[in-house]
């Protein structure tokens, strides 16, 4: 398990509510913007961008990484539903994909330095 994934999981598991877990998740993700060690942003997103127009053999690994992120977010949503923090009518998978897609705004943030 890579270091970034461990950071996500440790931060999330240390929180009890879905709200706290989402805050922990986004805090870890935002370190990609502030972290000079990871110049260039999220390695997973960068790999996905590079792999989309080619036949790179690591495409399955990239998909596995994103599936892990989606499942992590989905689990937070499910916790929120069980704790009445999130409407039970919400489709957990669709919302997880939407949230992960929205994080692409980080790319724009880096571009505009805002």
mmCIF file of N, CA, C and O in Angstrom, residues 12-113:
data_model
loop_
_atom_site.group_PDB
_atom_site.id
_atom_site.type_symbol
_atom_site.label_atom_id
_atom_site.label_comp_id
_atom_site.label_asym_id
_atom_site.label_seq_id
_atom_site.Cartn_x
_atom_site.Cartn_y
_atom_site.Cartn_z
ATOM 1 N N UNK A 12 -8.935 9.089 7.821
ATOM 2 C CA UNK A 12 -10.369 8.799 7.812
ATOM 3 C C UNK A 12 -10.757 7.924 9.004
ATOM 4 O O UNK A 12 -11.729 8.203 9.699
ATOM 5 N N UNK A 13 -9.994 6.881 9.248
ATOM 6 C CA UNK A 13 -10.346 5.943 10.323
ATOM 7 C C UNK A 13 -10.248 6.577 11.702
ATOM 8 O O UNK A 13 -10.840 6.083 12.655
ATOM 9 N N UNK A 14 -9.533 7.684 11.807
ATOM 10 C CA UNK A 14 -9.404 8.344 13.106
ATOM 11 C C UNK A 14 -10.624 9.202 13.438
ATOM 12 O O UNK A 14 -10.712 9.750 14.530
ATOM 13 N N UNK A 15 -11.555 9.316 12.501
ATOM 14 C CA UNK A 15 -12.746 10.153 12.682
ATOM 15 C C UNK A 15 -13.988 9.291 12.833
ATOM 16 O O UNK A 15 -14.073 8.201 12.277
ATOM 17 N N UNK A 16 -14.967 9.814 13.564
ATOM 18 C CA UNK A 16 -16.159 9.027 13.851
ATOM 19 C C UNK A 16 -17.352 9.340 12.970
ATOM 20 O O UNK A 16 -18.194 8.477 12.736
ATOM 21 N N UNK A 17 -17.467 10.567 12.504
ATOM 22 C CA UNK A 17 -18.631 10.935 11.702
ATOM 23 C C UNK A 17 -18.237 11.090 10.238
ATOM 24 O O UNK A 17 -17.064 11.314 9.912
ATOM 25 N N UNK A 18 -19.216 11.003 9.369
ATOM 26 C CA UNK A 18 -18.959 11.178 7.942
ATOM 27 C C UNK A 18 -18.434 12.580 7.667
ATOM 28 O O UNK A 18 -17.519 12.759 6.856
ATOM 29 N N UNK A 19 -18.996 13.564 8.339
ATOM 30 C CA UNK A 19 -18.539 14.937 8.159
ATOM 31 C C UNK A 19 -17.049 15.060 8.496
ATOM 32 O O UNK A 19 -16.278 15.639 7.730
ATOM 33 N N UNK A 20 -16.640 14.500 9.622
ATOM 34 C CA UNK A 20 -15.232 14.535 10.016
ATOM 35 C C UNK A 20 -14.368 13.757 9.031
ATOM 36 O O UNK A 20 -13.247 14.165 8.714
ATOM 37 N N UNK A 21 -14.884 12.636 8.536
ATOM 38 C CA UNK A 21 -14.118 11.833 7.580
ATOM 39 C C UNK A 21 -13.935 12.571 6.257
ATOM 40 O O UNK A 21 -12.858 12.529 5.669
ATOM 41 N N UNK A 22 -14.998 13.246 5.772
ATOM 42 C CA UNK A 22 -14.863 14.037 4.549
ATOM 43 C C UNK A 22 -13.846 15.151 4.736
ATOM 44 O O UNK A 22 -13.029 15.428 3.854
ATOM 45 N N UNK A 23 -13.870 15.803 5.898
ATOM 46 C CA UNK A 23 -12.912 16.864 6.164
ATOM 47 C C UNK A 23 -11.490 16.316 6.169
ATOM 48 O O UNK A 23 -10.575 16.936 5.618
ATOM 49 N N UNK A 24 -11.299 15.152 6.767
ATOM 50 C CA UNK A 24 -9.977 14.522 6.791
ATOM 51 C C UNK A 24 -9.532 14.153 5.379
ATOM 52 O O UNK A 24 -8.385 14.394 4.989
ATOM 53 N N UNK A 25 -10.440 13.579 4.600
ATOM 54 C CA UNK A 25 -10.134 13.186 3.222
ATOM 55 C C UNK A 25 -9.701 14.398 2.397
ATOM 56 O O UNK A 25 -8.677 14.372 1.723
ATOM 57 N N UNK A 26 -10.479 15.477 2.476
ATOM 58 C CA UNK A 26 -10.153 16.654 1.668
ATOM 59 C C UNK A 26 -8.889 17.347 2.177
ATOM 60 O O UNK A 26 -8.131 17.896 1.385
ATOM 61 N N UNK A 27 -8.643 17.291 3.477
ATOM 62 C CA UNK A 27 -7.416 17.879 4.016
ATOM 63 C C UNK A 27 -6.188 17.175 3.453
ATOM 64 O O UNK A 27 -5.217 17.824 3.059
ATOM 65 N N UNK A 28 -6.245 15.851 3.426
ATOM 66 C CA UNK A 28 -5.122 15.092 2.852
ATOM 67 C C UNK A 28 -4.985 15.423 1.370
ATOM 68 O O UNK A 28 -3.887 15.656 0.869
ATOM 69 N N UNK A 29 -6.096 15.470 0.657
ATOM 70 C CA UNK A 29 -6.041 15.751 -0.779
ATOM 71 C C UNK A 29 -5.473 17.143 -1.038
ATOM 72 O O UNK A 29 -4.695 17.340 -1.967
ATOM 73 N N UNK A 30 -5.846 18.117 -0.223
ATOM 74 C CA UNK A 30 -5.375 19.482 -0.427
ATOM 75 C C UNK A 30 -3.880 19.618 -0.187
ATOM 76 O O UNK A 30 -3.261 20.551 -0.680
ATOM 77 N N UNK A 31 -3.286 18.676 0.533
ATOM 78 C CA UNK A 31 -1.837 18.744 0.720
ATOM 79 C C UNK A 31 -1.114 18.579 -0.609
ATOM 80 O O UNK A 31 0.031 18.995 -0.743
ATOM 81 N N UNK A 32 -1.791 17.985 -1.596
ATOM 82 C CA UNK A 32 -1.183 17.861 -2.923
ATOM 83 C C UNK A 32 -0.932 19.237 -3.526
ATOM 84 O O UNK A 32 -0.002 19.429 -4.287
ATOM 85 N N UNK A 33 -1.773 20.197 -3.178
ATOM 86 C CA UNK A 33 -1.625 21.559 -3.680
ATOM 87 C C UNK A 33 -0.475 22.267 -2.974
ATOM 88 O O UNK A 33 0.240 23.056 -3.567
ATOM 89 N N UNK A 34 -0.290 21.948 -1.699
ATOM 90 C CA UNK A 34 0.685 22.660 -0.885
ATOM 91 C C UNK A 34 2.015 21.931 -0.772
ATOM 92 O O UNK A 34 2.988 22.496 -0.304
ATOM 93 N N UNK A 35 2.080 20.693 -1.169
ATOM 94 C CA UNK A 35 3.233 19.847 -0.929
ATOM 95 C C UNK A 35 4.268 19.974 -2.040
ATOM 96 O O UNK A 35 4.034 19.573 -3.169
ATOM 97 N N UNK A 36 5.423 20.505 -1.699
ATOM 98 C CA UNK A 36 6.490 20.644 -2.683
ATOM 99 C C UNK A 36 7.112 19.301 -3.064
ATOM 100 O O UNK A 36 7.768 19.184 -4.087
ATOM 101 N N UNK A 37 6.916 18.299 -2.221
ATOM 102 C CA UNK A 37 7.473 16.972 -2.514
ATOM 103 C C UNK A 37 6.789 16.368 -3.739
ATOM 104 O O UNK A 37 7.408 15.703 -4.556
ATOM 105 N N UNK A 38 5.493 16.627 -3.882
ATOM 106 C CA UNK A 38 4.741 16.083 -5.009
ATOM 107 C C UNK A 38 4.513 17.170 -6.054
ATOM 108 O O UNK A 38 3.396 17.497 -6.405
ATOM 109 N N UNK A 39 5.581 17.734 -6.544
ATOM 110 C CA UNK A 39 5.472 18.766 -7.565
ATOM 111 C C UNK A 39 4.731 18.171 -8.756
ATOM 112 O O UNK A 39 5.034 17.079 -9.209
ATOM 113 N N UNK A 40 3.742 18.882 -9.232
ATOM 114 C CA UNK A 40 2.975 18.391 -10.364
ATOM 115 C C UNK A 40 1.631 17.831 -9.975
ATOM 116 O O UNK A 40 0.838 17.475 -10.829
ATOM 117 N N UNK A 41 1.345 17.733 -8.677
ATOM 118 C CA UNK A 41 0.021 17.314 -8.243
ATOM 119 C C UNK A 41 -0.116 15.833 -7.986
ATOM 120 O O UNK A 41 0.844 15.133 -7.742
ATOM 121 N N UNK A 42 -1.337 15.375 -8.091
ATOM 122 C CA UNK A 42 -1.699 13.999 -7.760
ATOM 123 C C UNK A 42 -1.120 13.026 -8.789
ATOM 124 O O UNK A 42 -1.460 13.089 -9.978
ATOM 125 N N UNK A 43 -0.261 12.118 -8.341
ATOM 126 C CA UNK A 43 0.329 11.161 -9.278
ATOM 127 C C UNK A 43 -0.713 10.296 -9.982
ATOM 128 O O UNK A 43 -0.566 9.967 -11.160
ATOM 129 N N UNK A 44 -1.791 9.946 -9.279
ATOM 130 C CA UNK A 44 -2.828 9.102 -9.860
ATOM 131 C C UNK A 44 -3.562 9.844 -10.977
ATOM 132 O O UNK A 44 -3.764 9.305 -12.068
ATOM 133 N N UNK A 45 -3.928 11.098 -10.717
ATOM 134 C CA UNK A 45 -4.608 11.872 -11.760
ATOM 135 C C UNK A 45 -3.678 12.129 -12.944
ATOM 136 O O UNK A 45 -4.094 12.058 -14.094
ATOM 137 N N UNK A 46 -2.419 12.434 -12.651
ATOM 138 C CA UNK A 46 -1.462 12.658 -13.732
ATOM 139 C C UNK A 46 -1.289 11.407 -14.586
ATOM 140 O O UNK A 46 -1.240 11.487 -15.818
ATOM 141 N N UNK A 47 -1.224 10.253 -13.931
ATOM 142 C CA UNK A 47 -1.085 8.994 -14.673
ATOM 143 C C UNK A 47 -2.314 8.736 -15.533
ATOM 144 O O UNK A 47 -2.195 8.284 -16.676
ATOM 145 N N UNK A 48 -3.489 9.052 -15.008
ATOM 146 C CA UNK A 48 -4.729 8.852 -15.772
ATOM 147 C C UNK A 48 -4.742 9.734 -17.012
ATOM 148 O O UNK A 48 -5.139 9.289 -18.098
ATOM 149 N N UNK A 49 -4.302 10.969 -16.863
ATOM 150 C CA UNK A 49 -4.267 11.885 -17.998
ATOM 151 C C UNK A 49 -3.293 11.382 -19.060
ATOM 152 O O UNK A 49 -3.586 11.405 -20.252
ATOM 153 N N UNK A 50 -2.143 10.893 -18.623
ATOM 154 C CA UNK A 50 -1.144 10.384 -19.564
ATOM 155 C C UNK A 50 -1.606 9.089 -20.242
ATOM 156 O O UNK A 50 -1.293 8.847 -21.391
ATOM 157 N N UNK A 51 -2.362 8.270 -19.530
ATOM 158 C CA UNK A 51 -2.753 6.954 -20.047
ATOM 159 C C UNK A 51 -3.957 7.012 -20.966
ATOM 160 O O UNK A 51 -4.185 6.081 -21.741
ATOM 161 N N UNK A 52 -4.729 8.096 -20.929
ATOM 162 C CA UNK A 52 -5.994 8.096 -21.662
ATOM 163 C C UNK A 52 -5.830 8.047 -23.175
ATOM 164 O O UNK A 52 -6.694 7.547 -23.875
ATOM 165 N N UNK A 53 -4.743 8.542 -23.700
ATOM 166 C CA UNK A 53 -4.540 8.559 -25.147
ATOM 167 C C UNK A 53 -3.525 7.530 -25.628
ATOM 168 O O UNK A 53 -3.048 7.615 -26.754
ATOM 169 N N UNK A 54 -3.207 6.602 -24.791
ATOM 170 C CA UNK A 54 -2.188 5.635 -25.179
ATOM 171 C C UNK A 54 -2.588 4.239 -24.724
ATOM 172 O O UNK A 54 -3.612 4.051 -24.097
ATOM 173 N N UNK A 55 -1.756 3.299 -25.046
ATOM 174 C CA UNK A 55 -1.990 1.913 -24.635
ATOM 175 C C UNK A 55 -1.033 1.547 -23.511
ATOM 176 O O UNK A 55 -0.400 0.499 -23.531
ATOM 177 N N UNK A 56 -0.933 2.414 -22.533
ATOM 178 C CA UNK A 56 -0.035 2.176 -21.409
ATOM 179 C C UNK A 56 -0.513 0.954 -20.634
ATOM 180 O O UNK A 56 -1.699 0.816 -20.324
ATOM 181 N N UNK A 57 0.416 0.096 -20.310
ATOM 182 C CA UNK A 57 0.081 -1.155 -19.639
ATOM 183 C C UNK A 57 -0.376 -0.972 -18.200
ATOM 184 O O UNK A 57 -0.956 -1.883 -17.624
ATOM 185 N N UNK A 58 -0.137 0.190 -17.623
ATOM 186 C CA UNK A 58 -0.515 0.396 -16.225
ATOM 187 C C UNK A 58 -1.941 0.917 -16.067
ATOM 188 O O UNK A 58 -2.366 1.235 -14.967
ATOM 189 N N UNK A 59 -2.698 0.967 -17.159
ATOM 190 C CA UNK A 59 -4.057 1.501 -17.098
ATOM 191 C C UNK A 59 -4.903 0.793 -16.043
ATOM 192 O O UNK A 59 -5.664 1.437 -15.315
ATOM 193 N N UNK A 60 -4.774 -0.513 -15.926
ATOM 194 C CA UNK A 60 -5.547 -1.247 -14.918
ATOM 195 C C UNK A 60 -5.175 -0.805 -13.509
ATOM 196 O O UNK A 60 -6.043 -0.699 -12.640
ATOM 197 N N UNK A 61 -3.901 -0.532 -13.278
ATOM 198 C CA UNK A 61 -3.467 -0.058 -11.963
ATOM 199 C C UNK A 61 -4.039 1.316 -11.665
ATOM 200 O O UNK A 61 -4.420 1.610 -10.527
ATOM 201 N N UNK A 62 -4.112 2.153 -12.675
ATOM 202 C CA UNK A 62 -4.684 3.486 -12.509
ATOM 203 C C UNK A 62 -6.169 3.362 -12.164
ATOM 204 O O UNK A 62 -6.658 4.002 -11.228
ATOM 205 N N UNK A 63 -6.869 2.510 -12.905
ATOM 206 C CA UNK A 63 -8.294 2.294 -12.624
ATOM 207 C C UNK A 63 -8.480 1.737 -11.213
ATOM 208 O O UNK A 63 -9.411 2.130 -10.510
ATOM 209 N N UNK A 64 -7.610 0.848 -10.807
ATOM 210 C CA UNK A 64 -7.685 0.270 -9.461
ATOM 211 C C UNK A 64 -7.516 1.371 -8.407
ATOM 212 O O UNK A 64 -8.228 1.389 -7.400
ATOM 213 N N UNK A 65 -6.605 2.293 -8.657
ATOM 214 C CA UNK A 65 -6.400 3.406 -7.730
ATOM 215 C C UNK A 65 -7.639 4.273 -7.605
ATOM 216 O O UNK A 65 -8.066 4.629 -6.501
ATOM 217 N N UNK A 66 -8.242 4.617 -8.752
ATOM 218 C CA UNK A 66 -9.455 5.432 -8.723
ATOM 219 C C UNK A 66 -10.627 4.672 -8.118
ATOM 220 O O UNK A 66 -11.429 5.248 -7.384
ATOM 221 N N UNK A 67 -10.715 3.393 -8.386
ATOM 222 C CA UNK A 67 -11.774 2.577 -7.784
ATOM 223 C C UNK A 67 -11.631 2.577 -6.265
ATOM 224 O O UNK A 67 -12.621 2.684 -5.540
ATOM 225 N N UNK A 68 -10.392 2.512 -5.790
ATOM 226 C CA UNK A 68 -10.152 2.578 -4.347
ATOM 227 C C UNK A 68 -10.614 3.900 -3.763
ATOM 228 O O UNK A 68 -11.240 3.938 -2.697
ATOM 229 N N UNK A 69 -10.318 5.011 -4.461
ATOM 230 C CA UNK A 69 -10.766 6.324 -3.997
ATOM 231 C C UNK A 69 -12.292 6.416 -3.993
ATOM 232 O O UNK A 69 -12.897 6.913 -3.036
ATOM 233 N N UNK A 70 -12.909 5.929 -5.063
ATOM 234 C CA UNK A 70 -14.379 5.946 -5.143
ATOM 235 C C UNK A 70 -14.971 5.123 -4.006
ATOM 236 O O UNK A 70 -15.917 5.558 -3.338
ATOM 237 N N UNK A 71 -14.405 3.956 -3.750
ATOM 238 C CA UNK A 71 -14.924 3.102 -2.673
ATOM 239 C C UNK A 71 -14.729 3.734 -1.300
ATOM 240 O O UNK A 71 -15.573 3.577 -0.414
ATOM 241 N N UNK A 72 -13.627 4.457 -1.125
ATOM 242 C CA UNK A 72 -13.387 5.148 0.139
ATOM 243 C C UNK A 72 -14.441 6.224 0.360
ATOM 244 O O UNK A 72 -15.037 6.326 1.439
ATOM 245 N N UNK A 73 -14.692 7.027 -0.672
ATOM 246 C CA UNK A 73 -15.705 8.081 -0.574
ATOM 247 C C UNK A 73 -17.087 7.461 -0.380
ATOM 248 O O UNK A 73 -17.887 7.937 0.430
ATOM 249 N N UNK A 74 -17.353 6.401 -1.105
ATOM 250 C CA UNK A 74 -18.643 5.706 -0.987
ATOM 251 C C UNK A 74 -18.853 5.206 0.442
ATOM 252 O O UNK A 74 -19.948 5.322 0.990
ATOM 253 N N UNK A 75 -17.815 4.684 1.065
ATOM 254 C CA UNK A 75 -17.925 4.199 2.445
ATOM 255 C C UNK A 75 -18.231 5.350 3.404
ATOM 256 O O UNK A 75 -19.016 5.187 4.351
ATOM 257 N N UNK A 76 -17.646 6.513 3.151
ATOM 258 C CA UNK A 76 -17.938 7.680 3.991
ATOM 259 C C UNK A 76 -19.409 8.069 3.831
ATOM 260 O O UNK A 76 -20.096 8.373 4.811
ATOM 261 N N UNK A 77 -19.887 8.054 2.597
ATOM 262 C CA UNK A 77 -21.291 8.379 2.342
ATOM 263 C C UNK A 77 -22.208 7.379 3.043
ATOM 264 O O UNK A 77 -23.203 7.768 3.673
ATOM 265 N N UNK A 78 -21.882 6.111 2.955
ATOM 266 C CA UNK A 78 -22.690 5.083 3.616
ATOM 267 C C UNK A 78 -22.698 5.290 5.129
ATOM 268 O O UNK A 78 -23.735 5.136 5.776
ATOM 269 N N UNK A 79 -21.551 5.651 5.693
ATOM 270 C CA UNK A 79 -21.493 5.948 7.123
ATOM 271 C C UNK A 79 -22.415 7.128 7.430
ATOM 272 O O UNK A 79 -23.171 7.096 8.398
ATOM 273 N N UNK A 80 -22.334 8.168 6.602
ATOM 274 C CA UNK A 80 -23.186 9.338 6.791
ATOM 275 C C UNK A 80 -24.660 9.000 6.732
ATOM 276 O O UNK A 80 -25.468 9.532 7.505
ATOM 277 N N UNK A 81 -25.027 8.113 5.850
ATOM 278 C CA UNK A 81 -26.425 7.668 5.774
ATOM 279 C C UNK A 81 -26.828 6.954 7.058
ATOM 280 O O UNK A 81 -27.909 7.204 7.603
ATOM 281 N N UNK A 82 -25.958 6.085 7.542
ATOM 282 C CA UNK A 82 -26.280 5.315 8.746
ATOM 283 C C UNK A 82 -26.355 6.196 9.985
ATOM 284 O O UNK A 82 -27.032 5.857 10.950
ATOM 285 N N UNK A 83 -25.665 7.338 9.950
ATOM 286 C CA UNK A 83 -25.675 8.262 11.084
ATOM 287 C C UNK A 83 -26.620 9.439 10.864
ATOM 288 O O UNK A 83 -26.589 10.415 11.602
ATOM 289 N N UNK A 84 -27.442 9.334 9.818
ATOM 290 C CA UNK A 84 -28.402 10.385 9.468
ATOM 291 C C UNK A 84 -27.753 11.737 9.190
ATOM 292 O O UNK A 84 -28.352 12.785 9.411
ATOM 293 N N UNK A 85 -26.527 11.718 8.694
ATOM 294 C CA UNK A 85 -25.851 12.943 8.265
ATOM 295 C C UNK A 85 -26.106 13.208 6.780
ATOM 296 O O UNK A 85 -25.990 14.339 6.329
ATOM 297 N N UNK A 86 -26.391 12.143 6.054
ATOM 298 C CA UNK A 86 -26.591 12.215 4.610
ATOM 299 C C UNK A 86 -27.917 11.548 4.283
ATOM 300 O O UNK A 86 -28.243 10.479 4.823
ATOM 301 N N UNK A 87 -28.663 12.172 3.394
ATOM 302 C CA UNK A 87 -29.965 11.663 2.971
ATOM 303 C C UNK A 87 -29.822 10.238 2.442
ATOM 304 O O UNK A 87 -28.983 9.956 1.584
ATOM 305 N N UNK A 88 -30.649 9.361 2.935
ATOM 306 C CA UNK A 88 -30.591 7.956 2.543
ATOM 307 C C UNK A 88 -30.964 7.734 1.074
ATOM 308 O O UNK A 88 -30.673 6.687 0.507
ATOM 309 N N UNK A 89 -31.599 8.723 0.443
ATOM 310 C CA UNK A 89 -31.983 8.616 -0.966
ATOM 311 C C UNK A 89 -30.800 8.827 -1.918
ATOM 312 O O UNK A 89 -30.891 8.499 -3.100
ATOM 313 N N UNK A 90 -29.713 9.374 -1.406
ATOM 314 C CA UNK A 90 -28.539 9.645 -2.239
ATOM 315 C C UNK A 90 -27.966 8.327 -2.742
ATOM 316 O O UNK A 90 -27.795 7.378 -1.975
ATOM 317 N N UNK A 91 -27.671 8.276 -4.032
ATOM 318 C CA UNK A 91 -26.984 7.115 -4.604
ATOM 319 C C UNK A 91 -25.503 7.245 -4.247
ATOM 320 O O UNK A 91 -24.804 8.125 -4.762
ATOM 321 N N UNK A 92 -25.034 6.387 -3.368
ATOM 322 C CA UNK A 92 -23.675 6.497 -2.831
ATOM 323 C C UNK A 92 -22.605 6.421 -3.911
ATOM 324 O O UNK A 92 -21.636 7.181 -3.888
ATOM 325 N N UNK A 93 -22.765 5.517 -4.848
ATOM 326 C CA UNK A 93 -21.757 5.366 -5.900
ATOM 327 C C UNK A 93 -21.728 6.589 -6.817
ATOM 328 O O UNK A 93 -20.658 7.119 -7.128
ATOM 329 N N UNK A 94 -22.899 7.040 -7.248
ATOM 330 C CA UNK A 94 -22.948 8.215 -8.120
ATOM 331 C C UNK A 94 -22.376 9.437 -7.426
ATOM 332 O O UNK A 94 -21.652 10.223 -8.030
ATOM 333 N N UNK A 95 -22.706 9.612 -6.157
ATOM 334 C CA UNK A 95 -22.202 10.766 -5.416
ATOM 335 C C UNK A 95 -20.689 10.667 -5.234
ATOM 336 O O UNK A 95 -19.980 11.671 -5.336
ATOM 337 N N UNK A 96 -20.189 9.471 -4.987
ATOM 338 C CA UNK A 96 -18.738 9.291 -4.834
ATOM 339 C C UNK A 96 -18.017 9.652 -6.128
ATOM 340 O O UNK A 96 -16.985 10.332 -6.102
ATOM 341 N N UNK A 97 -18.552 9.226 -7.250
ATOM 342 C CA UNK A 97 -17.954 9.562 -8.547
ATOM 343 C C UNK A 97 -18.022 11.073 -8.779
ATOM 344 O O UNK A 97 -17.057 11.692 -9.230
ATOM 345 N N UNK A 98 -19.158 11.686 -8.433
ATOM 346 C CA UNK A 98 -19.310 13.134 -8.583
ATOM 347 C C UNK A 98 -18.283 13.882 -7.729
ATOM 348 O O UNK A 98 -17.631 14.820 -8.193
ATOM 349 N N UNK A 99 -18.132 13.457 -6.483
ATOM 350 C CA UNK A 99 -17.179 14.114 -5.585
ATOM 351 C C UNK A 99 -15.763 13.974 -6.117
ATOM 352 O O UNK A 99 -15.007 14.954 -6.174
ATOM 353 N N UNK A 100 -15.390 12.776 -6.532
ATOM 354 C CA UNK A 100 -14.039 12.577 -7.061
ATOM 355 C C UNK A 100 -13.830 13.402 -8.328
ATOM 356 O O UNK A 100 -12.772 14.003 -8.515
ATOM 357 N N UNK A 101 -14.841 13.466 -9.165
ATOM 358 C CA UNK A 101 -14.747 14.281 -10.378
ATOM 359 C C UNK A 101 -14.589 15.757 -10.035
ATOM 360 O O UNK A 101 -13.841 16.484 -10.688
ATOM 361 N N UNK A 102 -15.289 16.187 -9.010
ATOM 362 C CA UNK A 102 -15.221 17.587 -8.591
ATOM 363 C C UNK A 102 -13.840 17.960 -8.071
ATOM 364 O O UNK A 102 -13.433 19.115 -8.144
ATOM 365 N N UNK A 103 -13.149 16.993 -7.546
ATOM 366 C CA UNK A 103 -11.805 17.263 -7.030
ATOM 367 C C UNK A 103 -10.876 17.686 -8.167
ATOM 368 O O UNK A 103 -9.857 18.328 -7.941
ATOM 369 N N UNK A 104 -11.284 17.415 -9.401
ATOM 370 C CA UNK A 104 -10.521 17.906 -10.551
ATOM 371 C C UNK A 104 -10.366 19.415 -10.526
ATOM 372 O O UNK A 104 -9.492 19.977 -11.190
ATOM 373 N N UNK A 105 -11.194 20.071 -9.729
ATOM 374 C CA UNK A 105 -11.064 21.519 -9.570
ATOM 375 C C UNK A 105 -9.699 21.871 -9.003
ATOM 376 O O UNK A 105 -9.198 22.984 -9.204
ATOM 377 N N UNK A 106 -9.059 20.922 -8.316
ATOM 378 C CA UNK A 106 -7.718 21.159 -7.797
ATOM 379 C C UNK A 106 -6.755 21.475 -8.936
ATOM 380 O O UNK A 106 -5.866 22.310 -8.804
ATOM 381 N N UNK A 107 -6.972 20.816 -10.064
ATOM 382 C CA UNK A 107 -6.121 21.068 -11.228
ATOM 383 C C UNK A 107 -6.255 22.526 -11.659
ATOM 384 O O UNK A 107 -5.263 23.203 -11.924
ATOM 385 N N UNK A 108 -7.495 23.018 -11.706
ATOM 386 C CA UNK A 108 -7.714 24.423 -12.067
ATOM 387 C C UNK A 108 -7.117 25.351 -11.014
ATOM 388 O O UNK A 108 -6.558 26.404 -11.344
ATOM 389 N N UNK A 109 -7.227 24.972 -9.761
ATOM 390 C CA UNK A 109 -6.659 25.772 -8.689
ATOM 391 C C UNK A 109 -5.162 25.930 -8.867
ATOM 392 O O UNK A 109 -4.605 27.017 -8.720
ATOM 393 N N UNK A 110 -4.505 24.839 -9.203
ATOM 394 C CA UNK A 110 -3.046 24.893 -9.423
ATOM 395 C C UNK A 110 -2.724 25.750 -10.647
ATOM 396 O O UNK A 110 -1.793 26.532 -10.634
ATOM 397 N N UNK A 111 -3.513 25.614 -11.678
ATOM 398 C CA UNK A 111 -3.276 26.364 -12.909
ATOM 399 C C UNK A 111 -3.370 27.866 -12.664
ATOM 400 O O UNK A 111 -2.532 28.645 -13.101
ATOM 401 N N UNK A 112 -4.434 28.280 -11.940
ATOM 402 C CA UNK A 112 -4.675 29.698 -11.699
ATOM 403 C C UNK A 112 -4.028 30.199 -10.405
ATOM 404 O O UNK A 112 -4.152 31.378 -10.074
ATOM 405 N N UNK A 113 -3.381 29.273 -9.683
ATOM 406 C CA UNK A 113 -2.743 29.625 -8.415
ATOM 407 C C UNK A 113 -3.715 30.335 -7.477
ATOM 408 O O UNK A 113 -3.401 31.344 -6.851
#
